[in-house]
CSV table of C-alpha atoms in Angstrom, one decimal:
chain,number,residue,atom,x,y,z
A,796,MET,CA,66.4,34.9,7.3
A,797,TYR,CA,66.1,35.0,11.1
A,798,ASN,CA,63.2,32.5,10.9
A,799,PHE,CA,65.3,30.2,8.7
A,800,ASN,CA,68.3,30.3,11.0
A,801,PRO,CA,69.1,33.2,13.4
A,802,ASN,CA,72.8,32.4,13.1
A,803,PHE,CA,72.9,33.9,9.6
A,804,SER,CA,73.9,37.5,8.8
A,805,LEU,CA,73.6,39.5,5.6
A,806,VAL,CA,76.8,40.0,3.7
A,807,GLU,CA,76.7,43.6,2.6
A,808,ASP,CA,78.9,43.3,-0.4
A,809,GLY,CA,78.3,39.6,-1.0
A,810,ALA,CA,78.4,38.2,-4.5
A,811,PRO,CA,77.5,34.7,-5.7
A,812,LYS,CA,80.1,32.6,-7.5
A,813,ALA,CA,80.1,33.4,-11.2
A,814,ASP,CA,79.6,29.7,-12.1
A,815,THR,CA,76.4,29.3,-10.2
A,816,LYS,CA,72.8,30.1,-11.3
A,817,ALA,CA,72.8,33.0,-8.8
A,818,GLY,CA,76.0,34.2,-10.4
A,819,GLN,CA,74.3,33.9,-13.8
A,820,ILE,CA,71.4,36.0,-12.5
A,821,ALA,CA,73.8,38.6,-11.2
A,822,GLY,CA,75.4,38.8,-14.6
A,823,MET,CA,71.9,39.5,-16.1
A,824,GLY,CA,71.5,42.4,-13.7
A,825,GLY,CA,69.2,40.5,-11.4
A,826,LEU,CA,68.9,41.0,-7.6
A,827,THR,CA,71.2,38.9,-5.4
A,828,CYS,CA,71.5,38.5,-1.7
A,829,GLN,CA,74.1,36.6,0.3
A,830,TRP,CA,74.1,35.5,4.0
A,831,VAL,CA,76.8,33.9,6.0
A,832,ASN,CA,76.6,31.5,8.9
A,833,ASN,CA,78.3,33.3,11.8
A,834,THR,CA,79.7,30.1,13.1
A,835,SER,CA,80.7,28.0,10.1
A,836,LYS,CA,81.1,30.8,7.6
A,837,GLU,CA,79.1,28.9,5.0
A,838,THR,CA,77.1,31.1,2.7
A,839,ILE,CA,73.6,31.1,1.2
A,840,ASP,CA,73.0,32.9,-2.1
A,841,VAL,CA,69.5,33.8,-3.3
A,842,ALA,CA,69.0,35.6,-6.6
A,843,VAL,CA,66.0,36.6,-8.8
A,844,ALA,CA,65.7,38.0,-12.3
A,845,LYS,CA,62.7,39.1,-14.3
A,846,LEU,CA,63.0,37.7,-17.8
A,847,GLY,CA,61.2,37.4,-21.1
A,848,ASP,CA,59.3,34.3,-22.2
A,849,ASP,CA,62.0,33.1,-24.6
A,850,GLU,CA,64.7,33.4,-21.9
A,851,LEU,CA,62.6,31.6,-19.4
A,852,THR,CA,61.7,28.8,-21.7
A,853,ALA,CA,65.4,28.2,-22.5
A,854,LEU,CA,66.3,28.2,-18.8
A,855,LYS,CA,63.5,25.8,-17.9
A,856,ASN,CA,64.5,23.4,-20.7
A,857,LEU,CA,68.1,23.6,-19.4
A,858,ALA,CA,66.9,23.0,-15.8
A,859,ILE,CA,65.0,19.9,-16.8
A,860,THR,CA,68.2,18.4,-18.2
A,861,GLU,CA,70.5,19.4,-15.4
A,862,SER,CA,68.3,18.9,-12.3
A,863,THR,CA,65.6,16.7,-10.8
A,864,PRO,CA,62.1,18.1,-10.8
A,865,VAL,CA,61.0,18.8,-7.2
A,866,PRO,CA,57.7,19.5,-5.4
A,867,THR,CA,56.7,23.0,-6.2
A,868,TYR,CA,57.4,25.8,-3.7
A,869,GLY,CA,54.0,27.4,-3.3
A,870,ALA,CA,51.0,27.3,-5.5
A,871,PRO,CA,51.0,26.6,-9.3
A,872,PRO,CA,52.0,27.8,-11.8
A,873,LEU,CA,55.5,27.2,-10.4
A,874,GLU,CA,58.2,25.0,-11.6
A,875,GLY,CA,60.9,23.9,-9.2
A,876,TYR,CA,64.2,22.0,-9.8
A,877,PHE,CA,67.0,20.9,-7.5
A,878,THR,CA,70.4,19.5,-8.0
A,879,VAL,CA,73.6,18.9,-5.9
A,880,ILE,CA,76.8,20.2,-7.3
A,881,GLY,CA,79.8,19.1,-5.4
A,882,SER,CA,78.7,19.8,-1.8
A,883,GLU,CA,76.2,22.5,-2.6
A,884,GLY,CA,72.5,22.2,-3.2
A,885,GLU,CA,71.0,24.5,-5.8
A,886,ALA,CA,67.3,25.2,-6.2
A,887,GLN,CA,65.8,26.9,-9.3
A,888,ILE,CA,62.2,28.2,-9.2
A,889,PHE,CA,60.3,29.6,-12.1
A,890,THR,CA,57.1,31.6,-11.5
A,891,GLY,CA,55.4,34.0,-13.8
A,892,SER,CA,58.2,36.0,-15.5
A,893,TYR,CA,60.7,35.3,-12.6
A,894,TRP,CA,63.7,33.0,-12.2
A,895,ILE,CA,64.8,32.4,-8.7
A,896,ALA,CA,68.0,30.5,-7.7
A,897,ALA,CA,69.2,29.6,-4.2
A,898,ARG,CA,72.5,27.8,-3.5
A,899,SER,CA,74.3,26.6,-0.4
A,900,VAL,CA,76.0,23.8,1.4
A,901,ALA,CA,73.1,24.0,3.8
A,902,PHE,CA,70.8,22.6,1.1
A,903,PHE,CA,71.1,18.8,1.1
A,904,GLU,CA,67.6,18.2,-0.5
A,905,PRO,CA,64.9,20.3,-2.0
A,906,GLY,CA,63.0,20.9,1.2
A,907,ASP,CA,66.1,22.6,2.7
A,908,ALA,CA,65.6,25.6,0.4
A,909,GLU,CA,61.8,25.6,0.6
A,910,GLN,CA,61.4,28.2,3.4
A,911,LEU,CA,63.7,30.7,1.6
A,912,ALA,CA,62.2,30.0,-1.8
A,913,THR,CA,58.7,30.6,-0.4
A,914,ALA,CA,59.8,33.8,1.2
A,915,ALA,CA,61.4,35.0,-2.1
A,916,ILE,CA,58.3,34.1,-4.1
A,917,GLY,CA,56.1,35.9,-1.6
A,918,HIS,CA,58.0,39.2,-2.1
A,919,LEU,CA,57.8,39.3,-5.9
A,920,PRO,CA,55.7,42.0,-7.4
A,921,ALA,CA,52.5,40.8,-9.0
C-alpha cells in the first residue's frame, strides 16, 4: 500500500460495506482488507475469495451485465471489470479460482485500481 500512496494506513477492524462486491466476498468468508487515507478519511476495500467454477461463472456473467470490461490486470487468463457506483469505483478481477474486488472513491477509472489489483494477484497461491 505504501507504494500506492504512503498516506494510507491499514484499518485493523475495517469491514467493507455489505452492499459492495467486497462486502459480498466478506459474507462468503473471503479475505478482506481496508485502508484509510490519513488526511481525507476515504477508504479502500480489497477482498478476495476462492470459489468453485459454477459460482465464478455466475459472478462473471453478472459482472458483464453490470460493468464495463477493462484491460486485464496482469497476464491472461484474467477477466477484469470496472464500474462507478455513485462516487466509488469498483474493480472486479477473476483469475483462476479467485474473485478479487476493490472499491474506493479513489478509483475514477480502471487504471486507478491496477496497482492494487496487480499486487493482490501476485500474492495469490498458485
